[in-house]
Amino acid sequence: MTRSSPHPEPSVFEFEEEFITGLTSIFEEKIVFNRVLGLKITSLKAERVTARIDMRHELVGHYAHNRIHGGVISASLDAMGGLAVMAAIGARHMDEAPLQRLHRFSRLGTIDLRVDYLRPGISDHFELRAEVLRLGSRVANTRMEFLGADGTLFSSAAAAYIVS
Protein backbone atom coordinates (compact mmCIF):
# COMPACT_ATOMS: atom_id res chain seq x y z
CA MET A 1 0.00 0.00 0.00
CA THR A 2 1.37 3.35 -0.91
CA ARG A 3 0.07 6.70 0.07
CA SER A 4 -1.07 8.94 -2.75
CA SER A 5 -0.73 12.10 -0.66
CA PRO A 6 1.45 14.89 -2.03
CA HIS A 7 2.64 15.55 1.53
CA PRO A 8 5.87 13.96 2.73
CA GLU A 9 5.75 10.96 5.02
CA PRO A 10 5.53 11.84 8.73
CA SER A 11 8.78 11.59 10.60
CA VAL A 12 9.42 7.97 11.48
CA PHE A 13 9.92 7.26 15.18
CA GLU A 14 9.88 4.23 17.40
CA PHE A 15 7.32 3.52 20.10
CA GLU A 16 8.65 2.88 23.60
CA GLU A 17 9.00 -0.76 24.63
CA GLU A 18 6.36 -0.21 27.35
CA PHE A 19 3.81 0.98 24.76
CA ILE A 20 4.61 -1.89 22.36
CA THR A 21 4.36 -4.48 25.13
CA GLY A 22 1.10 -3.01 26.43
CA LEU A 23 -0.54 -2.74 23.01
CA THR A 24 0.60 -6.24 22.07
CA SER A 25 -0.91 -7.58 25.30
CA ILE A 26 -4.21 -5.81 24.62
CA PHE A 27 -4.36 -6.99 21.00
CA GLU A 28 -3.10 -10.56 21.31
CA GLU A 29 -4.33 -11.53 24.79
CA LYS A 30 -7.01 -9.26 26.21
CA ILE A 31 -9.04 -9.19 23.01
CA VAL A 32 -9.82 -12.89 23.34
CA PHE A 33 -11.20 -13.33 19.82
CA ASN A 34 -7.86 -12.21 18.37
CA ARG A 35 -6.28 -15.05 20.36
CA VAL A 36 -8.83 -17.48 18.87
CA LEU A 37 -7.91 -16.23 15.38
CA GLY A 38 -4.22 -16.62 16.18
CA LEU A 39 -3.32 -13.02 15.33
CA LYS A 40 0.29 -12.16 16.21
CA ILE A 41 1.72 -8.67 15.70
CA THR A 42 4.91 -8.67 13.61
CA SER A 43 5.43 -4.90 13.32
CA LEU A 44 3.96 -1.95 15.17
CA LYS A 45 4.68 1.43 13.60
CA ALA A 46 2.69 4.66 13.60
CA GLU A 47 2.31 4.53 9.80
CA ARG A 48 1.64 0.77 9.37
CA VAL A 49 0.99 -2.34 11.44
CA THR A 50 1.50 -5.92 10.36
CA ALA A 51 0.53 -9.27 11.80
CA ARG A 52 0.52 -12.96 10.97
CA ILE A 53 -1.92 -15.84 11.21
CA ASP A 54 -0.70 -19.42 10.90
CA MET A 55 -3.15 -21.68 9.07
CA ARG A 56 -4.62 -24.41 11.23
CA HIS A 57 -7.50 -26.85 10.98
CA GLU A 58 -9.87 -24.71 13.09
CA LEU A 59 -9.72 -21.88 10.51
CA VAL A 60 -10.69 -23.98 7.47
CA GLY A 61 -13.75 -22.70 5.63
CA HIS A 62 -13.89 -25.27 2.83
CA TYR A 63 -12.85 -28.78 3.84
CA ALA A 64 -12.08 -30.04 0.33
CA HIS A 65 -9.70 -27.18 -0.51
CA ASN A 66 -8.24 -26.39 2.96
CA ARG A 67 -8.81 -22.69 2.44
CA ILE A 68 -9.29 -20.18 5.24
CA HIS A 69 -12.84 -19.19 6.18
CA GLY A 70 -14.06 -15.82 4.89
CA GLY A 71 -15.18 -14.91 8.40
CA VAL A 72 -11.62 -15.33 9.66
CA ILE A 73 -10.44 -13.01 6.90
CA SER A 74 -13.01 -10.30 7.62
CA ALA A 75 -12.61 -10.51 11.41
CA SER A 76 -8.83 -10.36 11.20
CA LEU A 77 -8.89 -7.42 8.76
CA ASP A 78 -11.27 -5.59 11.10
CA ALA A 79 -8.96 -6.28 14.03
CA MET A 80 -5.98 -5.01 12.04
CA GLY A 81 -7.78 -1.80 11.14
CA GLY A 82 -8.46 -1.28 14.83
CA LEU A 83 -4.80 -1.96 15.64
CA ALA A 84 -3.68 0.61 13.06
CA VAL A 85 -5.98 3.18 14.68
CA MET A 86 -4.56 2.33 18.12
CA ALA A 87 -1.03 2.87 16.82
CA ALA A 88 -2.02 6.17 15.18
CA ILE A 89 -3.67 7.39 18.38
CA GLY A 90 -0.58 6.34 20.34
CA ALA A 91 1.63 8.32 17.93
CA ARG A 92 -0.62 11.38 18.11
CA HIS A 93 -0.28 11.55 21.90
CA MET A 94 3.45 10.93 22.34
CA ASP A 95 3.51 13.71 24.94
CA GLU A 96 1.64 11.35 27.30
CA ALA A 97 3.09 8.42 29.22
CA PRO A 98 2.73 5.02 27.48
CA LEU A 99 0.24 3.70 30.05
CA GLN A 100 -1.92 6.80 29.66
CA ARG A 101 -1.99 6.35 25.86
CA LEU A 102 -3.01 2.71 26.24
CA HIS A 103 -6.17 3.81 28.07
CA ARG A 104 -7.31 5.86 25.06
CA PHE A 105 -8.60 2.78 23.20
CA SER A 106 -11.60 1.95 25.38
CA ARG A 107 -14.13 3.62 23.07
CA LEU A 108 -12.72 2.36 19.78
CA GLY A 109 -15.34 0.57 17.68
CA THR A 110 -16.05 -0.38 14.07
CA ILE A 111 -18.55 1.81 12.23
CA ASP A 112 -18.24 0.33 8.75
CA LEU A 113 -16.24 -2.48 7.13
CA ARG A 114 -15.97 -3.43 3.48
CA VAL A 115 -14.03 -6.54 2.45
CA ASP A 116 -13.17 -7.55 -1.10
CA TYR A 117 -12.37 -11.26 -1.42
CA LEU A 118 -10.05 -11.42 -4.42
CA ARG A 119 -8.97 -15.07 -4.47
CA PRO A 120 -9.21 -18.20 -2.27
CA GLY A 121 -7.05 -18.05 0.85
CA ILE A 122 -4.84 -21.11 0.56
CA SER A 123 -1.47 -20.80 2.31
CA ASP A 124 0.44 -22.15 5.30
CA HIS A 125 0.33 -18.70 6.90
CA PHE A 126 -1.00 -15.24 6.14
CA GLU A 127 0.33 -11.70 6.50
CA LEU A 128 -1.98 -8.83 7.36
CA ARG A 129 -1.22 -5.14 6.87
CA ALA A 130 -3.13 -2.05 7.87
CA GLU A 131 -2.70 1.70 7.78
CA VAL A 132 -4.73 4.70 8.81
CA LEU A 133 -5.72 6.95 5.94
CA ARG A 134 -7.22 9.63 8.17
CA LEU A 135 -7.38 10.01 11.94
CA GLY A 136 -9.97 12.60 12.89
CA SER A 137 -11.13 13.63 16.32
CA ARG A 138 -14.16 11.28 16.15
CA VAL A 139 -13.66 8.92 13.18
CA ALA A 140 -10.65 7.11 11.66
CA ASN A 141 -10.51 5.59 8.18
CA THR A 142 -8.26 2.63 7.39
CA ARG A 143 -7.10 0.38 4.57
CA MET A 144 -6.08 -3.25 5.12
CA GLU A 145 -4.64 -6.22 3.17
CA PHE A 146 -4.70 -10.00 3.70
CA LEU A 147 -1.84 -11.80 1.91
CA GLY A 148 -0.54 -15.33 1.50
CA ALA A 149 2.93 -16.50 2.50
CA ASP A 150 4.23 -15.72 -0.99
CA GLY A 151 2.82 -12.16 -0.95
CA THR A 152 -0.26 -12.90 -3.05
CA LEU A 153 -3.08 -10.52 -2.17
CA PHE A 154 -6.14 -12.57 -1.16
CA SER A 155 -8.38 -9.84 0.26
CA SER A 156 -8.42 -6.10 0.80
CA ALA A 157 -10.60 -4.01 3.07
CA ALA A 158 -11.48 -0.49 4.10
CA ALA A 159 -13.10 0.50 7.37
CA ALA A 160 -14.21 3.38 9.55
CA TYR A 161 -13.82 3.38 13.34
CA ILE A 162 -15.28 5.58 16.05
CA VAL A 163 -12.41 6.90 18.15
CA SER A 164 -14.19 9.09 20.72
Coordinates of C-alpha atoms in Angstrom, one line a residue:
M1 CA 0.0 0.0 0.0
T2 CA 1.4 3.3 -0.9
R3 CA 0.1 6.7 0.1
S4 CA -1.1 8.9 -2.8
S5 CA -0.7 12.1 -0.7
P6 CA 1.4 14.9 -2.0
H7 CA 2.6 15.5 1.5
P8 CA 5.9 14.0 2.7
E9 CA 5.8 11.0 5.0
P10 CA 5.5 11.8 8.7
S11 CA 8.8 11.6 10.6
V12 CA 9.4 8.0 11.5
F13 CA 9.9 7.3 15.2
E14 CA 9.9 4.2 17.4
F15 CA 7.3 3.5 20.1
E16 CA 8.6 2.9 23.6
E17 CA 9.0 -0.8 24.6
E18 CA 6.4 -0.2 27.4
F19 CA 3.8 1.0 24.8
I20 CA 4.6 -1.9 22.4
T21 CA 4.4 -4.5 25.1
G22 CA 1.1 -3.0 26.4
L23 CA -0.5 -2.7 23.0
T24 CA 0.6 -6.2 22.1
S25 CA -0.9 -7.6 25.3
I26 CA -4.2 -5.8 24.6
F27 CA -4.4 -7.0 21.0
E28 CA -3.1 -10.6 21.3
E29 CA -4.3 -11.5 24.8
K30 CA -7.0 -9.3 26.2
I31 CA -9.0 -9.2 23.0
V32 CA -9.8 -12.9 23.3
F33 CA -11.2 -13.3 19.8
N34 CA -7.9 -12.2 18.4
R35 CA -6.3 -15.0 20.4
V36 CA -8.8 -17.5 18.9
L37 CA -7.9 -16.2 15.4
G38 CA -4.2 -16.6 16.2
L39 CA -3.3 -13.0 15.3
K40 CA 0.3 -12.2 16.2
I41 CA 1.7 -8.7 15.7
T42 CA 4.9 -8.7 13.6
S43 CA 5.4 -4.9 13.3
L44 CA 4.0 -2.0 15.2
K45 CA 4.7 1.4 13.6
A46 CA 2.7 4.7 13.6
E47 CA 2.3 4.5 9.8
R48 CA 1.6 0.8 9.4
V49 CA 1.0 -2.3 11.4
T50 CA 1.5 -5.9 10.4
A51 CA 0.5 -9.3 11.8
R52 CA 0.5 -13.0 11.0
I53 CA -1.9 -15.8 11.2
D54 CA -0.7 -19.4 10.9
M55 CA -3.2 -21.7 9.1
R56 CA -4.6 -24.4 11.2
H57 CA -7.5 -26.8 11.0
E58 CA -9.9 -24.7 13.1
L59 CA -9.7 -21.9 10.5
V60 CA -10.7 -24.0 7.5
G61 CA -13.7 -22.7 5.6
H62 CA -13.9 -25.3 2.8
Y63 CA -12.8 -28.8 3.8
A64 CA -12.1 -30.0 0.3
H65 CA -9.7 -27.2 -0.5
N66 CA -8.2 -26.4 3.0
R67 CA -8.8 -22.7 2.4
I68 CA -9.3 -20.2 5.2
H69 CA -12.8 -19.2 6.2
G70 CA -14.1 -15.8 4.9
G71 CA -15.2 -14.9 8.4
V72 CA -11.6 -15.3 9.7
I73 CA -10.4 -13.0 6.9
S74 CA -13.0 -10.3 7.6
A75 CA -12.6 -10.5 11.4
S76 CA -8.8 -10.4 11.2
L77 CA -8.9 -7.4 8.8
D78 CA -11.3 -5.6 11.1
A79 CA -9.0 -6.3 14.0
M80 CA -6.0 -5.0 12.0
G81 CA -7.8 -1.8 11.1
G82 CA -8.5 -1.3 14.8
L83 CA -4.8 -2.0 15.6
A84 CA -3.7 0.6 13.1
V85 CA -6.0 3.2 14.7
M86 CA -4.6 2.3 18.1
A87 CA -1.0 2.9 16.8
A88 CA -2.0 6.2 15.2
I89 CA -3.7 7.4 18.4
G90 CA -0.6 6.3 20.3
A91 CA 1.6 8.3 17.9
R92 CA -0.6 11.4 18.1
H93 CA -0.3 11.6 21.9
M94 CA 3.5 10.9 22.3
D95 CA 3.5 13.7 24.9
E96 CA 1.6 11.3 27.3
A97 CA 3.1 8.4 29.2
P98 CA 2.7 5.0 27.5
L99 CA 0.2 3.7 30.1
Q100 CA -1.9 6.8 29.7
R101 CA -2.0 6.3 25.9
L102 CA -3.0 2.7 26.2
H103 CA -6.2 3.8 28.1
R104 CA -7.3 5.9 25.1
F105 CA -8.6 2.8 23.2
S106 CA -11.6 1.9 25.4
R107 CA -14.1 3.6 23.1
L108 CA -12.7 2.4 19.8
G109 CA -15.3 0.6 17.7
T110 CA -16.0 -0.4 14.1
I111 CA -18.6 1.8 12.2
D112 CA -18.2 0.3 8.8
L113 CA -16.2 -2.5 7.1
R114 CA -16.0 -3.4 3.5
V115 CA -14.0 -6.5 2.5
D116 CA -13.2 -7.5 -1.1
Y117 CA -12.4 -11.3 -1.4
L118 CA -10.0 -11.4 -4.4
R119 CA -9.0 -15.1 -4.5
P120 CA -9.2 -18.2 -2.3
G121 CA -7.0 -18.0 0.8
I122 CA -4.8 -21.1 0.6
S123 CA -1.5 -20.8 2.3
D124 CA 0.4 -22.1 5.3
H125 CA 0.3 -18.7 6.9
F126 CA -1.0 -15.2 6.1
E127 CA 0.3 -11.7 6.5
L128 CA -2.0 -8.8 7.4
R129 CA -1.2 -5.1 6.9
A130 CA -3.1 -2.1 7.9
E131 CA -2.7 1.7 7.8
V132 CA -4.7 4.7 8.8
L133 CA -5.7 7.0 5.9
R134 CA -7.2 9.6 8.2
L135 CA -7.4 10.0 11.9
G136 CA -10.0 12.6 12.9
S137 CA -11.1 13.6 16.3
R138 CA -14.2 11.3 16.1
V139 CA -13.7 8.9 13.2
A140 CA -10.7 7.1 11.7
N141 CA -10.5 5.6 8.2
T142 CA -8.3 2.6 7.4
R143 CA -7.1 0.4 4.6
M144 CA -6.1 -3.3 5.1
E145 CA -4.6 -6.2 3.2
F146 CA -4.7 -10.0 3.7
L147 CA -1.8 -11.8 1.9
G148 CA -0.5 -15.3 1.5
A149 CA 2.9 -16.5 2.5
D150 CA 4.2 -15.7 -1.0
G151 CA 2.8 -12.2 -0.9
T152 CA -0.3 -12.9 -3.1
L153 CA -3.1 -10.5 -2.2
F154 CA -6.1 -12.6 -1.2
S155 CA -8.4 -9.8 0.3
S156 CA -8.4 -6.1 0.8
A157 CA -10.6 -4.0 3.1
A158 CA -11.5 -0.5 4.1
A159 CA -13.1 0.5 7.4
A160 CA -14.2 3.4 9.5
Y161 CA -13.8 3.4 13.3
I162 CA -15.3 5.6 16.0
V163 CA -12.4 6.9 18.2
S164 CA -14.2 9.1 20.7

